[in-house]
PDB file of C-alpha atoms and ligand atoms in Angstrom:
ATOM      1  CA  MET A  26     221.111 154.020  30.165  1.00 90.00           C
ATOM      2  CA  LYS A  27     220.249 154.524  33.841  1.00 97.00           C
ATOM      3  CA  LYS A  28     221.582 151.984  36.319  1.00 98.00           C
ATOM      4  CA  ILE A  29     218.932 149.865  38.006  1.00 98.00           C
ATOM      5  CA  ILE A  30     218.896 149.271  41.764  1.00 98.00           C
ATOM      6  CA  ILE A  31     216.279 146.909  43.138  1.00 99.00           C
ATOM      7  CA  ALA A  32     215.543 146.891  46.870  1.00 98.00           C
ATOM      8  CA  ASN A  33     214.400 143.389  47.775  1.00 98.00           C
ATOM      9  CA  TRP A  34     212.824 143.876  51.183  1.00 98.00           C
ATOM     10  CA  LYS A  35     212.166 140.122  51.460  1.00 98.00           C
ATOM     11  CA  MET A  36     209.698 139.419  54.342  1.00 98.00           C
ATOM     12  CA  ASN A  37     210.249 142.827  55.977  1.00 98.00           C
ATOM     13  CA  PRO A  38     209.184 145.077  57.641  1.00 98.00           C
ATOM     14  CA  THR A  39     206.412 143.848  59.933  1.00 98.00           C
ATOM     15  CA  THR A  40     203.839 146.622  59.618  1.00 98.00           C
ATOM     16  CA  PRO A  41     202.460 148.870  56.861  1.00 98.00           C
ATOM     17  CA  ARG A  42     203.445 151.855  58.964  1.00 98.00           C
ATOM     18  CA  ALA A  43     207.082 150.745  59.040  1.00 98.00           C
ATOM     19  CA  ALA A  44     206.997 150.140  55.265  1.00 98.00           C
ATOM     20  CA  LEU A  45     205.670 153.660  54.673  1.00 98.00           C
ATOM     21  CA  ARG A  46     208.291 155.123  56.987  1.00 98.00           C
ATOM     22  CA  LEU A  47     211.119 153.331  55.191  1.00 98.00           C
ATOM     23  CA  MET A  48     209.871 154.407  51.776  1.00 98.00           C
ATOM     24  CA  GLY A  49     209.432 158.009  52.923  1.00 97.00           C
ATOM     25  CA  LYS A  50     212.935 158.213  54.390  1.00 98.00           C
ATOM     26  CA  VAL A  51     214.506 156.754  51.270  1.00 98.00           C
ATOM     27  CA  ALA A  52     212.526 159.134  49.045  1.00 97.00           C
ATOM     28  CA  ARG A  53     213.663 162.166  51.027  1.00 96.00           C
ATOM     29  CA  GLY A  54     217.272 161.031  50.904  1.00 97.00           C
ATOM     30  CA  LEU A  55     217.249 160.409  47.187  1.00 97.00           C
ATOM     31  CA  ARG A  56     215.865 163.692  45.917  1.00 94.00           C
ATOM     32  CA  GLY A  57     217.869 164.818  42.909  1.00 92.00           C
ATOM     33  CA  ILE A  58     219.083 161.363  41.874  1.00 96.00           C
ATOM     34  CA  LYS A  59     219.550 161.327  38.112  1.00 95.00           C
ATOM     35  CA  ASN A  60     221.371 158.260  36.916  1.00 97.00           C
ATOM     36  CA  VAL A  61     219.703 155.458  38.843  1.00 98.00           C
ATOM     37  CA  GLU A  62     216.289 153.889  38.542  1.00 98.00           C
ATOM     38  CA  VAL A  63     215.257 152.660  41.992  1.00 98.00           C
ATOM     39  CA  ILE A  64     212.730 149.857  42.281  1.00 98.00           C
ATOM     40  CA  LEU A  65     211.278 148.838  45.647  1.00 98.00           C
ATOM     41  CA  ALA A  66     210.130 145.237  45.997  1.00 98.00           C
ATOM     42  CA  PRO A  67     208.151 144.972  49.270  1.00 98.00           C
ATOM     43  CA  PRO A  68     206.017 142.014  50.374  1.00 98.00           C
ATOM     44  CA  PHE A  69     202.839 141.725  48.246  1.00 98.00           C
ATOM     45  CA  VAL A  70     200.544 143.143  50.958  1.00 98.00           C
ATOM     46  CA  PHE A  71     202.322 146.491  51.062  1.00 98.00           C
ATOM     47  CA  LEU A  72     202.127 147.206  47.323  1.00 98.00           C
ATOM     48  CA  PRO A  73     198.736 148.963  47.307  1.00 97.00           C
ATOM     49  CA  ILE A  74     199.689 150.939  50.418  1.00 97.00           C
ATOM     50  CA  LEU A  75     202.997 152.166  49.026  1.00 98.00           C
ATOM     51  CA  ARG A  76     201.382 152.935  45.724  1.00 96.00           C
ATOM     52  CA  HIS A  77     199.057 155.457  47.313  1.00 96.00           C
ATOM     53  CA  THR A  78     201.681 157.590  49.009  1.00 96.00           C
ATOM     54  CA  PRO A  79     201.871 161.299  48.094  1.00 94.00           C
ATOM     55  CA  TYR A  80     203.252 162.003  44.636  1.00 94.00           C
ATOM     56  CA  ALA A  81     206.469 163.522  46.021  1.00 92.00           C
ATOM     57  CA  ILE A  82     207.382 160.113  47.440  1.00 94.00           C
ATOM     58  CA  ARG A  83     205.760 157.752  44.970  1.00 94.00           C
ATOM     59  CA  HIS A  84     207.244 159.225  41.797  1.00 93.00           C
ATOM     60  CA  MET A  85     210.779 158.509  43.004  1.00 95.00           C
ATOM     61  CA  PHE A  86     210.349 154.748  42.656  1.00 96.00           C
ATOM     62  CA  LYS A  87     208.823 151.982  40.675  1.00 97.00           C
ATOM     63  CA  LEU A  88     207.307 149.148  42.679  1.00 98.00           C
ATOM     64  CA  GLY A  89     208.017 145.485  42.183  1.00 98.00           C
ATOM     65  CA  ALA A  90     207.081 142.095  43.645  1.00 98.00           C
ATOM     66  CA  GLN A  91     209.281 139.265  44.893  1.00 98.00           C
ATOM     67  CA  ASP A  92     207.371 136.395  43.291  1.00 98.00           C
ATOM     68  CA  VAL A  93     204.233 135.658  41.275  1.00 98.00           C
ATOM     69  CA  PHE A  94     202.166 132.733  40.022  1.00 98.00           C
ATOM     70  CA  TYR A  95     201.944 131.942  36.331  1.00 98.00           C
ATOM     71  CA  GLU A  96     198.191 131.512  35.910  1.00 98.00           C
ATOM     72  CA  ARG A  97     195.990 134.557  35.344  1.00 97.00           C
ATOM     73  CA  GLU A  98     193.167 133.614  37.725  1.00 97.00           C
ATOM     74  CA  GLY A  99     191.400 130.656  39.293  1.00 98.00           C
ATOM     75  CA  ALA A 100     191.571 128.071  42.048  1.00 98.00           C
ATOM     76  CA  PHE A 101     195.161 128.504  43.243  1.00 98.00           C
ATOM     77  CA  THR A 102     194.955 129.081  46.978  1.00 98.00           C
ATOM     78  CA  GLY A 103     197.550 131.481  48.313  1.00 98.00           C
ATOM     79  CA  GLU A 104     198.952 132.495  44.932  1.00 98.00           C
ATOM     80  CA  VAL A 105     199.031 135.945  43.320  1.00 98.00           C
ATOM     81  CA  ALA A 106     198.560 136.437  39.571  1.00 98.00           C
ATOM     82  CA  PRO A 107     200.425 138.844  37.281  1.00 98.00           C
ATOM     83  CA  PRO A 108     197.314 140.966  36.523  1.00 98.00           C
ATOM     84  CA  GLN A 109     196.690 141.326  40.276  1.00 98.00           C
ATOM     85  CA  LEU A 110     200.242 142.512  40.853  1.00 98.00           C
ATOM     86  CA  LYS A 111     199.997 144.955  38.006  1.00 98.00           C
ATOM     87  CA  ALA A 112     196.701 146.320  39.316  1.00 98.00           C
ATOM     88  CA  SER A 113     198.357 146.743  42.727  1.00 98.00           C
ATOM     89  CA  GLY A 114     201.106 148.922  41.317  1.00 97.00           C
ATOM     90  CA  ALA A 115     203.908 146.455  40.487  1.00 98.00           C
ATOM     91  CA  ARG A 116     205.876 147.081  37.337  1.00 98.00           C
ATOM     92  CA  MET A 117     208.510 144.422  37.883  1.00 98.00           C
ATOM     93  CA  VAL A 118     208.717 140.945  39.430  1.00 98.00           C
ATOM     94  CA  VAL A 119     211.768 139.160  40.853  1.00 98.00           C
ATOM     95  CA  ILE A 120     211.581 135.516  39.746  1.00 98.00           C
ATOM     96  CA  GLY A 121     213.577 132.461  40.783  1.00 98.00           C
ATOM     97  CA  HIS A 122     215.261 134.020  43.793  1.00 98.00           C
ATOM     98  CA  SER A 123     217.484 131.438  45.495  1.00 98.00           C
ATOM     99  CA  GLU A 124     215.350 131.674  48.631  1.00 98.00           C
ATOM    100  CA  ARG A 125     212.353 130.523  46.571  1.00 98.00           C
ATOM    101  CA  ARG A 126     214.350 127.873  44.741  1.00 98.00           C
ATOM    102  CA  ALA A 127     215.398 126.543  48.165  1.00 97.00           C
ATOM    103  CA  MET A 128     211.676 126.044  48.886  1.00 97.00           C
ATOM    104  CA  GLY A 129     211.310 123.900  45.793  1.00 97.00           C
ATOM    105  CA  GLU A 130     210.831 126.262  42.851  1.00 98.00           C
ATOM    106  CA  THR A 131     211.980 124.571  39.640  1.00 98.00           C
ATOM    107  CA  ASP A 132     213.417 125.986  36.401  1.00 98.00           C
ATOM    108  CA  ASP A 133     210.157 125.003  34.742  1.00 98.00           C
ATOM    109  CA  ALA A 134     208.053 127.061  37.168  1.00 98.00           C
ATOM    110  CA  VAL A 135     210.522 129.945  36.834  1.00 98.00           C
ATOM    111  CA  ASN A 136     210.180 129.802  33.048  1.00 98.00           C
ATOM    112  CA  LYS A 137     206.365 129.872  33.243  1.00 98.00           C
ATOM    113  CA  LYS A 138     206.463 132.800  35.649  1.00 98.00           C
ATOM    114  CA  ILE A 139     208.805 134.781  33.410  1.00 98.00           C
ATOM    115  CA  LYS A 140     206.538 134.259  30.406  1.00 98.00           C
ATOM    116  CA  ALA A 141     203.427 135.212  32.397  1.00 98.00           C
ATOM    117  CA  VAL A 142     205.035 138.374  33.749  1.00 98.00           C
ATOM    118  CA  LEU A 143     206.407 139.504  30.378  1.00 98.00           C
ATOM    119  CA  GLU A 144     203.087 138.800  28.690  1.00 98.00           C
ATOM    120  CA  SER A 145     201.328 140.951  31.275  1.00 98.00           C
ATOM    121  CA  GLY A 146     203.593 143.873  30.376  1.00 98.00           C
ATOM    122  CA  MET A 147     205.739 143.968  33.531  1.00 98.00           C
ATOM    123  CA  ARG A 148     209.498 143.550  33.734  1.00 98.00           C
ATOM    124  CA  ALA A 149     210.800 140.135  34.804  1.00 98.00           C
ATOM    125  CA  VAL A 150     214.044 139.739  36.756  1.00 98.00           C
ATOM    126  CA  LEU A 151     215.469 136.224  36.483  1.00 98.00           C
ATOM    127  CA  CYS A 152     217.767 135.381  39.418  1.00 98.00           C
ATOM    128  CA  VAL A 153     220.587 132.912  38.812  1.00 98.00           C
ATOM    129  CA  GLY A 154     223.494 131.904  41.014  1.00 97.00           C
ATOM    130  CA  GLU A 155     225.547 128.984  42.225  1.00 96.00           C
ATOM    131  CA  LYS A 156     225.337 127.636  45.793  1.00 95.00           C
ATOM    132  CA  GLU A 157     229.066 127.203  46.156  1.00 92.00           C
ATOM    133  CA  ARG A 158     232.096 128.226  44.199  1.00 87.00           C
ATOM    134  CA  LYS A 159     234.097 125.347  42.800  1.00 86.00           C
ATOM    135  CA  ALA A 160     237.535 126.432  41.690  1.00 83.00           C
ATOM    136  CA  SER A 161     237.355 124.074  38.692  1.00 87.00           C
ATOM    137  CA  GLU A 162     234.201 125.656  37.266  1.00 90.00           C
ATOM    138  CA  VAL A 163     234.782 128.802  35.215  1.00 91.00           C
ATOM    139  CA  PHE A 164     231.095 129.158  34.448  1.00 94.00           C
ATOM    140  CA  PRO A 165     229.128 127.191  37.034  1.00 95.00           C
ATOM    141  CA  LYS A 166     226.894 124.582  35.408  1.00 94.00           C
ATOM    142  CA  VAL A 167     223.933 125.553  37.540  1.00 96.00           C
ATOM    143  CA  VAL A 168     224.091 129.171  36.370  1.00 97.00           C
ATOM    144  CA  ARG A 169     223.911 128.032  32.743  1.00 97.00           C
ATOM    145  CA  GLU A 170     221.032 125.673  33.565  1.00 97.00           C
ATOM    146  CA  GLU A 171     219.068 128.326  35.451  1.00 98.00           C
ATOM    147  CA  LEU A 172     219.670 130.810  32.655  1.00 98.00           C
ATOM    148  CA  LEU A 173     218.699 128.513  29.800  1.00 97.00           C
ATOM    149  CA  GLY A 174     215.842 126.962  31.795  1.00 98.00           C
ATOM    150  CA  GLY A 175     214.477 130.409  32.598  1.00 97.00           C
ATOM    151  CA  ILE A 176     214.487 131.749  29.034  1.00 97.00           C
ATOM    152  CA  ARG A 177     213.252 128.593  27.284  1.00 97.00           C
ATOM    153  CA  LYS A 178     210.896 129.429  24.405  1.00 96.00           C
ATOM    154  CA  ILE A 179     210.472 133.049  25.383  1.00 95.00           C
ATOM    155  CA  LYS A 180     209.258 135.253  22.552  1.00 94.00           C
ATOM    156  CA  LYS A 181     212.022 137.608  21.491  1.00 92.00           C
ATOM    157  CA  SER A 182     209.491 140.405  21.154  1.00 93.00           C
ATOM    158  CA  LEU A 183     209.043 140.303  24.956  1.00 95.00           C
ATOM    159  CA  LEU A 184     212.712 140.548  25.852  1.00 95.00           C
ATOM    160  CA  ALA A 185     212.778 144.345  26.103  1.00 95.00           C
ATOM    161  CA  ASN A 186     211.393 143.878  29.623  1.00 97.00           C
ATOM    162  CA  PHE A 187     213.776 141.146  30.681  1.00 98.00           C
ATOM    163  CA  ILE A 188     216.546 141.500  33.292  1.00 98.00           C
ATOM    164  CA  ILE A 189     219.051 139.014  34.725  1.00 98.00           C
ATOM    165  CA  ALA A 190     220.321 139.170  38.303  1.00 98.00           C
ATOM    166  CA  TYR A 191     223.465 137.200  39.061  1.00 98.00           C
ATOM    167  CA  GLU A 192     223.241 136.430  42.738  1.00 98.00           C
ATOM    168  CA  PRO A 193     225.623 133.744  44.008  1.00 97.00           C
ATOM    169  CA  VAL A 194     223.860 132.087  46.924  1.00 96.00           C
ATOM    170  CA  TRP A 195     227.031 131.987  49.047  1.00 95.00           C
ATOM    171  CA  ALA A 196     227.299 135.782  48.813  1.00 96.00           C
ATOM    172  CA  ILE A 197     223.867 136.589  50.285  1.00 96.00           C
ATOM    173  CA  SER A 198     224.306 138.363  53.612  1.00 94.00           C
ATOM    174  CA  SER A 199     221.728 136.305  55.495  1.00 95.00           C
ATOM    175  CA  ASN A 200     223.634 133.072  54.803  1.00 90.00           C
ATOM    176  CA  ALA A 201     225.867 131.839  57.579  1.00 81.00           C
ATOM    177  CA  ARG A 202     229.104 132.841  55.881  1.00 85.00           C
ATOM    178  CA  GLY A 203     227.586 135.287  53.384  1.00 90.00           C
ATOM    179  CA  LYS A 204     230.318 137.492  51.963  1.00 93.00           C
ATOM    180  CA  ALA A 205     230.234 139.781  48.912  1.00 96.00           C
ATOM    181  CA  ASP A 206     231.749 138.520  45.664  1.00 95.00           C
ATOM    182  CA  THR A 207     234.629 140.527  44.162  1.00 96.00           C
ATOM    183  CA  PRO A 208     234.074 143.061  41.345  1.00 97.00           C
ATOM    184  CA  LYS A 209     236.598 141.072  39.280  1.00 96.00           C
ATOM    185  CA  ASN A 210     234.606 137.869  39.533  1.00 95.00           C
ATOM    186  CA  VAL A 211     231.334 139.685  38.940  1.00 97.00           C
ATOM    187  CA  TYR A 212     232.918 141.165  35.800  1.00 97.00           C
ATOM    188  CA  GLU A 213     233.869 137.704  34.556  1.00 96.00           C
ATOM    189  CA  MET A 214     230.476 136.219  35.373  1.00 96.00           C
ATOM    190  CA  ALA A 215     228.629 139.093  33.708  1.00 97.00           C
ATOM    191  CA  ILE A 216     230.636 138.489  30.514  1.00 96.00           C
ATOM    192  CA  LEU A 217     229.949 134.739  30.635  1.00 96.00           C
ATOM    193  CA  ILE A 218     226.238 135.327  31.239  1.00 97.00           C
ATOM    194  CA  ARG A 219     226.080 137.735  28.298  1.00 97.00           C
ATOM    195  CA  ARG A 220     227.929 135.264  26.099  1.00 96.00           C
ATOM    196  CA  GLU A 221     225.419 132.563  26.988  1.00 97.00           C
ATOM    197  CA  LEU A 222     222.543 134.939  26.231  1.00 97.00           C
ATOM    198  CA  TYR A 223     224.112 135.850  22.852  1.00 97.00           C
ATOM    199  CA  ARG A 224     224.292 132.167  21.965  1.00 96.00           C
ATOM    200  CA  ALA A 225     220.736 131.451  23.017  1.00 96.00           C
ATOM    201  CA  LEU A 226     218.965 134.567  21.802  1.00 95.00           C
ATOM    202  CA  GLY A 227     221.201 136.195  19.228  1.00 94.00           C
ATOM    203  CA  LYS A 228     223.345 139.234  19.778  1.00 92.00           C
ATOM    204  CA  ARG A 229     220.706 141.842  19.021  1.00 91.00           C
ATOM    205  CA  ALA A 230     218.167 140.649  21.549  1.00 92.00           C
ATOM    206  CA  ALA A 231     220.765 139.685  24.147  1.00 93.00           C
ATOM    207  CA  SER A 232     222.747 142.914  24.106  1.00 92.00           C
ATOM    208  CA  LYS A 233     219.774 144.854  25.479  1.00 93.00           C
ATOM    209  CA  ILE A 234     219.254 142.656  28.536  1.00 97.00           C
ATOM    210  CA  PRO A 235     220.564 144.327  31.716  1.00 98.00           C
ATOM    211  CA  VAL A 236     222.646 142.145  34.023  1.00 98.00           C
ATOM    212  CA  LEU A 237     222.584 142.996  37.749  1.00 98.00           C
ATOM    213  CA  TYR A 238     224.618 141.694  40.664  1.00 98.00           C
ATOM    214  CA  GLY A 239     223.320 140.866  44.144  1.00 98.00           C
ATOM    215  CA  GLY A 240     224.898 139.493  47.335  1.00 98.00           C
ATOM    216  CA  SER A 241     226.058 141.528  50.350  1.00 97.00           C
ATOM    217  CA  VAL A 242     225.979 144.798  48.434  1.00 98.00           C
ATOM    218  CA  ASP A 243     226.267 147.763  50.786  1.00 98.00           C
ATOM    219  CA  GLU A 244     227.023 151.472  50.729  1.00 98.00           C
ATOM    220  CA  LYS A 245     230.766 150.766  50.731  1.00 98.00           C
ATOM    221  CA  ASN A 246     231.075 148.308  47.849  1.00 98.00           C
ATOM    222  CA  ALA A 247     228.149 149.276  45.574  1.00 98.00           C
ATOM    223  CA  ALA A 248     229.969 151.835  43.425  1.00 98.00           C
ATOM    224  CA  GLU A 249     232.928 149.534  42.828  1.00 98.00           C
ATOM    225  CA  PHE A 250     230.688 146.688  41.684  1.00 98.00           C
ATOM    226  CA  VAL A 251     228.960 148.944  39.184  1.00 98.00           C
ATOM    227  CA  ALA A 252     232.126 150.700  38.016  1.00 96.00           C
ATOM    228  CA  LYS A 253     234.260 147.563  37.646  1.00 96.00           C
ATOM    229  CA  GLY A 254     231.792 144.691  37.418  1.00 94.00           C
ATOM    230  CA  ALA A 255     230.473 145.250  33.855  1.00 92.00           C
ATOM    231  CA  ILE A 256     226.950 145.228  35.278  1.00 97.00           C
ATOM    232  CA  ASP A 257     223.889 147.423  34.800  1.00 98.00           C
ATOM    233  CA  GLY A 258     222.805 147.597  38.401  1.00 98.00           C
ATOM    234  CA  LEU A 259     222.312 145.866  41.735  1.00 98.00           C
ATOM    235  CA  LEU A 260     219.847 143.700  43.618  1.00 98.00           C
ATOM    236  CA  VAL A 261     220.068 144.639  47.281  1.00 98.00           C
ATOM    237  CA  GLY A 262     218.641 142.777  50.269  1.00 98.00           C
ATOM    238  CA  GLY A 263     219.727 143.605  53.835  1.00 97.00           C
ATOM    239  CA  ALA A 264     221.127 147.085  53.116  1.00 98.00           C
ATOM    240  CA  SER A 265     217.836 148.160  51.532  1.00 98.00           C
ATOM    241  CA  LEU A 266     216.079 147.917  54.915  1.00 98.00           C
ATOM    242  CA  ASN A 267     218.226 150.634  56.427  1.00 98.00           C
ATOM    243  CA  ALA A 268     217.200 153.959  54.868  1.00 98.00           C
ATOM    244  CA  LYS A 269     220.492 155.688  55.616  1.00 98.00           C
ATOM    245  CA  LYS A 270     222.618 152.880  54.170  1.00 98.00           C
ATOM    246  CA  PHE A 271     220.397 152.445  51.144  1.00 98.00           C
ATOM    247  CA  VAL A 272     220.401 156.177  50.368  1.00 98.00           C
ATOM    248  CA  SER A 273     224.235 156.269  50.524  1.00 98.00           C
ATOM    249  CA  LEU A 274     224.410 153.155  48.364  1.00 98.00           C
ATOM    250  CA  VAL A 275     222.204 154.624  45.632  1.00 98.00           C
ATOM    251  CA  LYS A 276     223.968 157.997  45.789  1.00 98.00           C
ATOM    252  CA  ALA A 277     227.363 156.309  45.389  1.00 98.00           C
ATOM    253  CA  VAL A 278     226.149 154.629  42.189  1.00 98.00           C
ATOM    254  CA  ASP A 279     224.457 157.803  40.977  1.00 98.00           C
ATOM    255  CA  LYS A 280     227.826 159.574  41.024  1.00 97.00           C
ATOM    256  CA  ILE A 281     229.494 157.114  38.628  1.00 94.00           C
ATOM    257  CA  LYS A 282     230.085 158.700  35.236  1.00 80.00           C
TER     258      LYS A 282
HETATM  259  P1  13P B   2     221.787 140.737  50.702  1.00 72.10           P
HETATM  260  O1  13P B   2     221.959 142.064  49.998  1.00 72.10           O
HETATM  261  O2  13P B   2     221.216 140.859  52.064  1.00 72.10           O
HETATM  262  O3  13P B   2     222.989 139.882  50.588  1.00 72.10           O
HETATM  263  O4  13P B   2     220.628 139.961  49.886  1.00 72.10           O
HETATM  264  C1  13P B   2     220.789 139.796  48.545  1.00 72.10           C
HETATM  265  C2  13P B   2     219.513 139.294  47.986  1.00 72.10           C
HETATM  266  O5  13P B   2     219.157 138.150  48.206  1.00 72.10           O
HETATM  267  C3  13P B   2     218.714 140.232  47.190  1.00 72.10           C
HETATM  268  O6  13P B   2     217.771 139.578  46.447  1.00 72.10           O
END
């Protein structure tokens, strides 16, 4: 299976022109990539623009969104519905990112969003991660809660499009002391997350769910995380805004046998 690398651009860049330039540079740098599926998740407003780039650029990526609302249409000022995202070119949605949870998003809302996205035929990426690392906790309670809260009552038939991203909040580069996790810990967490998924969903359904890691991933550490972390890919923030860094990062993972 191909590795998955998601570029979460967060609230960047400022203009459509800069978004097009970044996408174009990354596309040129990544020609010939074989073993990695690259998904770009720009701000909502850039989706239709990036979708209509020339084929040579567009076909290198899938597009994704960074959030969604769970209703299909109606009086929900400021929200964006799954069918609207799909019609704008998104094939995947990041859900429950810690930066959204910090603004008040609950496990219940995350669960509704996951169901809505899967039912609309897009892939849903559930983000889970603890705020701080307590030495006494082997498997942080909050990770289990976010995981089980996110997948509550999800139809097994929809799980083919489901992805987990383990992203410890303390490891995100934009946090004051943000520092990458170690491949060894990511390995252990990925095993614990899979074990929890086995218990909740059964081995057959759970074994097909990719588990990604995110948090200060860059061109220097990406390959080691994928090679030693027992993960299926990466969720990248800061480094995905620098075309040169992001191209090296993806190429490093592409080379892994
Ligand atoms: P950084 O790669 O900047 O640490 O961000 C990680 C992230 O939040 C991706 O969703």
